[in-house]
PDB file of C-alpha atoms in Angstrom:
ATOM      1  CA  UNK A   1       0.000   0.000   0.000  1.00 49.00           C
ATOM      2  CA  UNK A   2       1.388   3.413  -0.992  1.00 54.00           C
ATOM      3  CA  UNK A   3       1.063   5.338   2.267  1.00 57.00           C
ATOM      4  CA  UNK A   4       2.585   8.491   0.776  1.00 63.00           C
ATOM      5  CA  UNK A   5      -0.168   8.587  -1.864  1.00 62.00           C
ATOM      6  CA  UNK A   6      -2.862   8.049   0.799  1.00 60.00           C
ATOM      7  CA  UNK A   7      -1.375  10.808   2.948  1.00 65.00           C
ATOM      8  CA  UNK A   8      -1.281  13.260   0.037  1.00 67.00           C
ATOM      9  CA  UNK A   9      -4.869  12.407  -0.922  1.00 63.00           C
ATOM     10  CA  UNK A  10      -5.982  12.930   2.676  1.00 63.00           C
ATOM     11  CA  UNK A  11      -4.371  16.366   2.772  1.00 68.00           C
ATOM     12  CA  UNK A  12      -6.497  17.417  -0.213  1.00 69.00           C
ATOM     13  CA  UNK A  13      -9.771  16.532   1.514  1.00 73.00           C
ATOM     14  CA  UNK A  14     -11.509  18.828   4.034  1.00 78.00           C
ATOM     15  CA  UNK A  15     -11.091  17.730   7.620  1.00 81.00           C
ATOM     16  CA  UNK A  16     -13.765  17.581  10.282  1.00 84.00           C
ATOM     17  CA  UNK A  17     -12.053  20.458  12.118  1.00 84.00           C
ATOM     18  CA  UNK A  18     -12.342  22.618   8.995  1.00 85.00           C
ATOM     19  CA  UNK A  19     -16.069  21.904   8.587  1.00 87.00           C
ATOM     20  CA  UNK A  20     -17.327  21.783  12.196  1.00 89.00           C
ATOM     21  CA  UNK A  21     -16.728  23.415  15.525  1.00 88.00           C
ATOM     22  CA  UNK A  22     -17.214  21.521  18.787  1.00 88.00           C
ATOM     23  CA  UNK A  23     -15.849  21.265  22.300  1.00 86.00           C
ATOM     24  CA  UNK A  24     -13.709  18.110  22.422  1.00 82.00           C
ATOM     25  CA  UNK A  25     -13.864  18.115  26.221  1.00 82.00           C
ATOM     26  CA  UNK A  26     -17.663  17.912  26.312  1.00 80.00           C
ATOM     27  CA  UNK A  27     -19.238  14.658  25.160  1.00 83.00           C
ATOM     28  CA  UNK A  28     -22.982  14.110  24.732  1.00 84.00           C
ATOM     29  CA  UNK A  29     -22.602  10.352  24.397  1.00 82.00           C
ATOM     30  CA  UNK A  30     -20.155   7.515  24.676  1.00 77.00           C
ATOM     31  CA  UNK A  31     -20.264   3.919  23.458  1.00 68.00           C
ATOM     32  CA  UNK A  32     -18.101   0.824  23.097  1.00 66.00           C
ATOM     33  CA  UNK A  33     -16.422   2.017  19.913  1.00 69.00           C
ATOM     34  CA  UNK A  34     -16.467   5.800  20.120  1.00 77.00           C
ATOM     35  CA  UNK A  35     -17.762   9.028  21.559  1.00 87.00           C
ATOM     36  CA  UNK A  36     -20.251  11.644  20.357  1.00 89.00           C
ATOM     37  CA  UNK A  37     -19.949  15.440  20.385  1.00 89.00           C
ATOM     38  CA  UNK A  38     -22.406  18.259  19.731  1.00 88.00           C
ATOM     39  CA  UNK A  39     -21.166  20.162  16.691  1.00 89.00           C
ATOM     40  CA  UNK A  40     -22.134  23.092  14.471  1.00 88.00           C
ATOM     41  CA  UNK A  41     -21.128  23.772  10.878  1.00 87.00           C
ATOM     42  CA  UNK A  42     -18.580  26.553  10.512  1.00 84.00           C
ATOM     43  CA  UNK A  43     -20.075  27.618   7.185  1.00 74.00           C
ATOM     44  CA  UNK A  44     -23.454  28.375   8.766  1.00 63.00           C
ATOM     45  CA  UNK A  45     -24.315  31.779  10.254  1.00 60.00           C
ATOM     46  CA  UNK A  46     -23.481  32.482  13.866  1.00 56.00           C
ATOM     47  CA  UNK A  47     -27.192  32.653  14.673  1.00 59.00           C
ATOM     48  CA  UNK A  48     -27.882  29.168  13.266  1.00 64.00           C
ATOM     49  CA  UNK A  49     -29.335  26.803  15.868  1.00 73.00           C
ATOM     50  CA  UNK A  50     -28.778  23.694  13.737  1.00 82.00           C
ATOM     51  CA  UNK A  51     -26.554  21.209  15.555  1.00 86.00           C
ATOM     52  CA  UNK A  52     -25.105  17.899  14.459  1.00 88.00           C
ATOM     53  CA  UNK A  53     -24.009  14.734  16.256  1.00 88.00           C
ATOM     54  CA  UNK A  54     -20.351  14.133  15.548  1.00 89.00           C
ATOM     55  CA  UNK A  55     -19.242  10.574  16.305  1.00 87.00           C
ATOM     56  CA  UNK A  56     -15.531   9.860  16.659  1.00 86.00           C
ATOM     57  CA  UNK A  57     -14.347   6.261  16.298  1.00 82.00           C
ATOM     58  CA  UNK A  58     -10.686   5.581  17.014  1.00 75.00           C
ATOM     59  CA  UNK A  59      -9.385   2.461  15.313  1.00 69.00           C
ATOM     60  CA  UNK A  60      -5.952   0.839  15.375  1.00 60.00           C
ATOM     61  CA  UNK A  61      -6.788  -1.520  12.506  1.00 60.00           C
ATOM     62  CA  UNK A  62      -9.494  -2.499  10.030  1.00 60.00           C
ATOM     63  CA  UNK A  63     -12.874  -2.744  11.806  1.00 69.00           C
ATOM     64  CA  UNK A  64     -15.736  -4.721  10.206  1.00 70.00           C
ATOM     65  CA  UNK A  65     -18.098  -3.277  12.853  1.00 74.00           C
ATOM     66  CA  UNK A  66     -17.344   0.332  11.890  1.00 78.00           C
ATOM     67  CA  UNK A  67     -17.695  -0.431   8.162  1.00 80.00           C
ATOM     68  CA  UNK A  68     -20.973  -2.231   8.791  1.00 81.00           C
ATOM     69  CA  UNK A  69     -22.377   0.682  10.804  1.00 83.00           C
ATOM     70  CA  UNK A  70     -21.476   3.181   8.070  1.00 85.00           C
ATOM     71  CA  UNK A  71     -23.053   0.955   5.401  1.00 85.00           C
ATOM     72  CA  UNK A  72     -26.277   0.643   7.413  1.00 87.00           C
ATOM     73  CA  UNK A  73     -26.557   4.389   8.023  1.00 86.00           C
ATOM     74  CA  UNK A  74     -26.100   5.036   4.299  1.00 86.00           C
ATOM     75  CA  UNK A  75     -28.855   2.569   3.427  1.00 87.00           C
ATOM     76  CA  UNK A  76     -31.442   3.323   6.113  1.00 87.00           C
ATOM     77  CA  UNK A  77     -33.620   6.418   5.687  1.00 87.00           C
ATOM     78  CA  UNK A  78     -36.326   6.837   8.317  1.00 86.00           C
ATOM     79  CA  UNK A  79     -37.456   9.722  10.517  1.00 84.00           C
ATOM     80  CA  UNK A  80     -36.474   7.960  13.748  1.00 84.00           C
ATOM     81  CA  UNK A  81     -32.965   7.077  12.514  1.00 85.00           C
ATOM     82  CA  UNK A  82     -30.126   9.566  12.344  1.00 83.00           C
ATOM     83  CA  UNK A  83     -29.076  10.602   8.835  1.00 87.00           C
ATOM     84  CA  UNK A  84     -25.447  10.038   7.903  1.00 88.00           C
ATOM     85  CA  UNK A  85     -24.176  13.179   6.190  1.00 88.00           C
ATOM     86  CA  UNK A  86     -20.468  12.582   5.821  1.00 87.00           C
ATOM     87  CA  UNK A  87     -17.596  10.316   6.885  1.00 86.00           C
ATOM     88  CA  UNK A  88     -14.177  11.757   7.630  1.00 83.00           C
ATOM     89  CA  UNK A  89     -11.054   9.635   7.544  1.00 75.00           C
ATOM     90  CA  UNK A  90      -7.985  10.599   9.524  1.00 68.00           C
ATOM     91  CA  UNK A  91      -4.855   9.071   7.973  1.00 55.00           C
ATOM     92  CA  UNK A  92      -2.386   7.229  10.156  1.00 52.00           C
ATOM     93  CA  UNK A  93       0.284   4.909   8.800  1.00 48.00           C
ATOM     94  CA  UNK A  94      -0.188   1.351   9.968  1.00 50.00           C
ATOM     95  CA  UNK A  95       2.782  -0.975  10.388  1.00 52.00           C
ATOM     96  CA  UNK A  96       2.949  -3.703   7.632  1.00 73.00           C
ATOM     97  CA  UNK A  97       4.703  -7.079   8.008  1.00 61.00           C
ATOM     98  CA  UNK A  98       8.364  -6.151   8.521  1.00 66.00           C
ATOM     99  CA  UNK A  99       9.745  -8.021   5.502  1.00 72.00           C
ATOM    100  CA  UNK A 100       7.270  -6.647   2.954  1.00 73.00           C
ATOM    101  CA  UNK A 101       8.478  -3.272   1.748  1.00 75.00           C
ATOM    102  CA  UNK A 102       6.836  -0.731  -0.575  1.00 75.00           C
ATOM    103  CA  UNK A 103       8.993   1.531  -2.722  1.00 75.00           C
ATOM    104  CA  UNK A 104       8.300   5.228  -2.113  1.00 71.00           C
ATOM    105  CA  UNK A 105      10.456   7.080  -4.638  1.00 69.00           C
ATOM    106  CA  UNK A 106      11.556   6.896  -8.247  1.00 76.00           C
ATOM    107  CA  UNK A 107      10.227   4.763 -11.093  1.00 82.00           C
ATOM    108  CA  UNK A 108       9.424   1.850  -8.780  1.00 81.00           C
ATOM    109  CA  UNK A 109       7.194   3.856  -6.442  1.00 79.00           C
ATOM    110  CA  UNK A 110       4.383   1.673  -5.122  1.00 78.00           C
ATOM    111  CA  UNK A 111       6.107  -1.596  -6.085  1.00 82.00           C
ATOM    112  CA  UNK A 112       6.004  -4.266  -3.372  1.00 80.00           C
ATOM    113  CA  UNK A 113       9.377  -5.812  -2.467  1.00 80.00           C
ATOM    114  CA  UNK A 114       9.935  -8.986  -0.468  1.00 79.00           C
ATOM    115  CA  UNK A 115      12.974  -9.095   1.835  1.00 75.00           C
ATOM    116  CA  UNK A 116      14.601 -11.653   4.159  1.00 72.00           C
ATOM    117  CA  UNK A 117      14.996 -15.154   2.731  1.00 74.00           C
ATOM    118  CA  UNK A 118      16.858 -16.558   5.756  1.00 69.00           C
ATOM    119  CA  UNK A 119      14.332 -19.376   6.277  1.00 72.00           C
ATOM    120  CA  UNK A 120      13.420 -19.810   2.600  1.00 73.00           C
ATOM    121  CA  UNK A 121      14.367 -22.981   0.742  1.00 70.00           C
ATOM    122  CA  UNK A 122      14.412 -23.985  -2.914  1.00 71.00           C
ATOM    123  CA  UNK A 123      12.594 -27.098  -3.984  1.00 69.00           C
ATOM    124  CA  UNK A 124      12.813 -29.137  -7.136  1.00 69.00           C
ATOM    125  CA  UNK A 125      10.963 -31.830  -9.025  1.00 66.00           C
ATOM    126  CA  UNK A 126      11.267 -34.563  -7.947  1.00 66.00           C
ATOM    127  CA  UNK A 127      10.990 -33.272  -4.388  1.00 68.00           C
ATOM    128  CA  UNK A 128      13.855 -33.821  -1.997  1.00 69.00           C
ATOM    129  CA  UNK A 129      13.094 -34.631   1.658  1.00 71.00           C
ATOM    130  CA  UNK A 130      13.496 -31.603   3.913  1.00 70.00           C
ATOM    131  CA  UNK A 131      15.994 -33.409   6.129  1.00 66.00           C
ATOM    132  CA  UNK A 132      18.445 -33.378   3.196  1.00 66.00           C
ATOM    133  CA  UNK A 133      18.288 -29.562   3.111  1.00 62.00           C
ATOM    134  CA  UNK A 134      16.915 -28.136   6.365  1.00 64.00           C
ATOM    135  CA  UNK A 135      13.766 -29.456   8.008  1.00 65.00           C
ATOM    136  CA  UNK A 136      12.967 -26.096   9.638  1.00 72.00           C
ATOM    137  CA  UNK A 137      11.583 -23.635   7.084  1.00 78.00           C
ATOM    138  CA  UNK A 138       9.351 -20.536   7.220  1.00 82.00           C
ATOM    139  CA  UNK A 139       9.042 -18.238  10.251  1.00 81.00           C
ATOM    140  CA  UNK A 140       6.847 -19.992  12.832  1.00 82.00           C
ATOM    141  CA  UNK A 141       3.895 -17.528  12.775  1.00 87.00           C
ATOM    142  CA  UNK A 142       3.543 -18.065   9.011  1.00 89.00           C
ATOM    143  CA  UNK A 143       4.319 -21.790   8.998  1.00 88.00           C
ATOM    144  CA  UNK A 144       1.742 -24.094   7.428  1.00 89.00           C
ATOM    145  CA  UNK A 145       0.242 -26.825   9.673  1.00 88.00           C
ATOM    146  CA  UNK A 146       1.867 -29.610   7.634  1.00 86.00           C
ATOM    147  CA  UNK A 147       5.283 -28.118   8.438  1.00 85.00           C
ATOM    148  CA  UNK A 148       4.397 -27.880  12.113  1.00 84.00           C
ATOM    149  CA  UNK A 149       3.350 -31.539  11.945  1.00 82.00           C
ATOM    150  CA  UNK A 150       6.776 -32.423  10.528  1.00 79.00           C
ATOM    151  CA  UNK A 151       5.983 -33.095   6.871  1.00 80.00           C
ATOM    152  CA  UNK A 152       8.941 -34.410   4.899  1.00 78.00           C
ATOM    153  CA  UNK A 153       8.510 -32.300   1.748  1.00 79.00           C
ATOM    154  CA  UNK A 154       8.178 -28.639   0.813  1.00 80.00           C
ATOM    155  CA  UNK A 155       5.332 -27.848  -1.610  1.00 82.00           C
ATOM    156  CA  UNK A 156       3.661 -24.789  -3.141  1.00 86.00           C
ATOM    157  CA  UNK A 157       0.744 -25.241  -0.726  1.00 88.00           C
ATOM    158  CA  UNK A 158       3.076 -24.175   2.101  1.00 87.00           C
ATOM    159  CA  UNK A 159       3.757 -20.870   0.354  1.00 89.00           C
ATOM    160  CA  UNK A 160       0.038 -20.315  -0.281  1.00 93.00           C
ATOM    161  CA  UNK A 161      -0.665 -20.681   3.462  1.00 93.00           C
ATOM    162  CA  UNK A 162       2.029 -18.096   4.272  1.00 90.00           C
ATOM    163  CA  UNK A 163       0.614 -15.683   1.676  1.00 90.00           C
ATOM    164  CA  UNK A 164      -2.819 -16.039   3.294  1.00 92.00           C
ATOM    165  CA  UNK A 165      -1.302 -15.178   6.674  1.00 91.00           C
ATOM    166  CA  UNK A 166       0.291 -12.058   5.200  1.00 87.00           C
ATOM    167  CA  UNK A 167      -2.951 -10.848   3.573  1.00 87.00           C
ATOM    168  CA  UNK A 168      -4.794 -11.338   6.881  1.00 89.00           C
ATOM    169  CA  UNK A 169      -2.109  -9.291   8.639  1.00 85.00           C
ATOM    170  CA  UNK A 170      -2.383  -6.496   6.073  1.00 79.00           C
ATOM    171  CA  UNK A 171      -6.128  -6.275   6.767  1.00 81.00           C
ATOM    172  CA  UNK A 172      -6.018  -6.531  10.560  1.00 79.00           C
ATOM    173  CA  UNK A 173      -2.571  -5.022  11.255  1.00 76.00           C
ATOM    174  CA  UNK A 174      -1.897  -8.022  13.512  1.00 81.00           C
ATOM    175  CA  UNK A 175      -0.265 -11.415  12.844  1.00 86.00           C
ATOM    176  CA  UNK A 176      -3.244 -13.787  12.732  1.00 89.00           C
ATOM    177  CA  UNK A 177      -1.355 -16.737  14.244  1.00 90.00           C
ATOM    178  CA  UNK A 178       0.958 -14.909  16.641  1.00 86.00           C
ATOM    179  CA  UNK A 179       1.713 -17.174  19.581  1.00 75.00           C
ATOM    180  CA  UNK A 180       3.067 -16.109  22.951  1.00 64.00           C
ATOM    181  CA  UNK A 181       6.815 -16.925  23.100  1.00 54.00           C
ATOM    182  CA  UNK A 182       6.513 -17.533  26.852  1.00 46.00           C
ATOM    183  CA  UNK A 183       4.248 -20.529  26.239  1.00 43.00           C
ATOM    184  CA  UNK A 184       6.498 -22.212  23.676  1.00 44.00           C
ATOM    185  CA  UNK A 185       7.662 -25.474  25.212  1.00 43.00           C
ATOM    186  CA  UNK A 186       9.791 -26.687  22.279  1.00 45.00           C
ATOM    187  CA  UNK A 187      12.916 -25.030  20.867  1.00 42.00           C
ATOM    188  CA  UNK A 188      12.010 -22.800  17.933  1.00 50.00           C
ATOM    189  CA  UNK A 189      14.279 -24.770  15.604  1.00 54.00           C
ATOM    190  CA  UNK A 190      12.186 -27.917  15.940  1.00 58.00           C
ATOM    191  CA  UNK A 191       9.702 -28.422  13.070  1.00 57.00           C
ATOM    192  CA  UNK A 192       6.968 -29.817  15.343  1.00 62.00           C
ATOM    193  CA  UNK A 193       5.531 -26.901  17.331  1.00 72.00           C
ATOM    194  CA  UNK A 194       2.526 -27.915  19.403  1.00 77.00           C
ATOM    195  CA  UNK A 195       1.966 -24.386  20.728  1.00 82.00           C
ATOM    196  CA  UNK A 196       1.887 -22.916  17.214  1.00 86.00           C
ATOM    197  CA  UNK A 197      -0.434 -25.669  15.998  1.00 84.00           C
ATOM    198  CA  UNK A 198      -2.835 -24.882  18.848  1.00 85.00           C
ATOM    199  CA  UNK A 199      -2.825 -21.222  17.791  1.00 88.00           C
ATOM    200  CA  UNK A 200      -3.650 -22.097  14.163  1.00 90.00           C
ATOM    201  CA  UNK A 201      -6.385 -24.542  15.151  1.00 87.00           C
ATOM    202  CA  UNK A 202      -7.920 -22.076  17.625  1.00 88.00           C
ATOM    203  CA  UNK A 203      -8.586 -19.775  14.646  1.00 88.00           C
ATOM    204  CA  UNK A 204      -9.318 -22.238  11.839  1.00 88.00           C
ATOM    205  CA  UNK A 205     -10.662 -25.177  13.816  1.00 87.00           C
ATOM    206  CA  UNK A 206      -9.139 -28.627  14.248  1.00 83.00           C
ATOM    207  CA  UNK A 207      -8.764 -30.538  10.944  1.00 81.00           C
ATOM    208  CA  UNK A 208     -10.388 -33.909  10.363  1.00 80.00           C
ATOM    209  CA  UNK A 209      -9.367 -36.794   8.140  1.00 82.00           C
ATOM    210  CA  UNK A 210     -12.470 -36.189   6.042  1.00 85.00           C
ATOM    211  CA  UNK A 211     -11.383 -32.607   5.244  1.00 83.00           C
ATOM    212  CA  UNK A 212      -7.657 -33.393   5.058  1.00 83.00           C
ATOM    213  CA  UNK A 213      -7.157 -37.001   3.991  1.00 83.00           C
ATOM    214  CA  UNK A 214      -3.350 -36.760   3.827  1.00 80.00           C
ATOM    215  CA  UNK A 215      -3.198 -35.822   7.493  1.00 80.00           C
ATOM    216  CA  UNK A 216      -2.715 -39.446   8.567  1.00 78.00           C
ATOM    217  CA  UNK A 217       0.528 -39.627   6.543  1.00 79.00           C
ATOM    218  CA  UNK A 218       2.138 -36.614   8.266  1.00 78.00           C
ATOM    219  CA  UNK A 219       4.676 -37.794  10.885  1.00 72.00           C
ATOM    220  CA  UNK A 220       3.602 -35.911  14.028  1.00 74.00           C
ATOM    221  CA  UNK A 221      -0.165 -36.230  13.553  1.00 74.00           C
ATOM    222  CA  UNK A 222      -0.321 -39.484  15.523  1.00 73.00           C
ATOM    223  CA  UNK A 223       1.779 -37.944  18.287  1.00 71.00           C
ATOM    224  CA  UNK A 224      -0.598 -34.993  18.629  1.00 68.00           C
ATOM    225  CA  UNK A 225      -3.612 -37.304  18.658  1.00 69.00           C
ATOM    226  CA  UNK A 226      -2.102 -39.196  21.605  1.00 68.00           C
ATOM    227  CA  UNK A 227      -1.362 -35.916  23.408  1.00 65.00           C
ATOM    228  CA  UNK A 228      -4.970 -34.814  22.944  1.00 61.00           C
ATOM    229  CA  UNK A 229      -6.241 -38.109  24.314  1.00 59.00           C
ATOM    230  CA  UNK A 230      -3.998 -37.821  27.394  1.00 61.00           C
ATOM    231  CA  UNK A 231      -5.133 -34.215  27.998  1.00 56.00           C
ATOM    232  CA  UNK A 232      -8.752 -35.395  28.067  1.00 53.00           C
TER     233      UNK A 232
END
């Protein structure tokens, strides 16, 4: 995402402070996601008694709830429902995944660049077992479940899973499968990471043999099944 372009576009739009006057220390309402102020248009005459409800919603990342509320207000028109007149967006640069860079100057402005291939591996056809190269690949938060289960081969499906993790992080501004390092019981260099698997399954649900038939052939699947049975 070209944040410089977004910032420049935002500077060309009128801001809420340019259009309305209100006392930011006096709220007329407060909810779970924001607060409401009593405002008056600056363009109106000083004698105008027309006031507006100005709702401020502070977000640190993409919010489906806020988008849904705006969409509903735009669609609903009824005398007992507030009319939505305008939405103001205040630009703030969000942090992207650290190894995905966007060029900001020159001919390549806006081009996405991928950096850091420390844990990347090449694979060929026919596939070579990972133990012949390095059985630990991909940073743990972006590691596909089959790798965490100790699969013996690297495939394109592993990259697709990592790409999905990155897109989710771009939308939410948070790593979707970030696990707490304090709860990791195995060394990070081991391919089988029970803690990371639990994090993935807590979001996506536990896989079944009917939805993932090759699961029974992955080395550590049987081990995890036994651990689950003991925990019960």
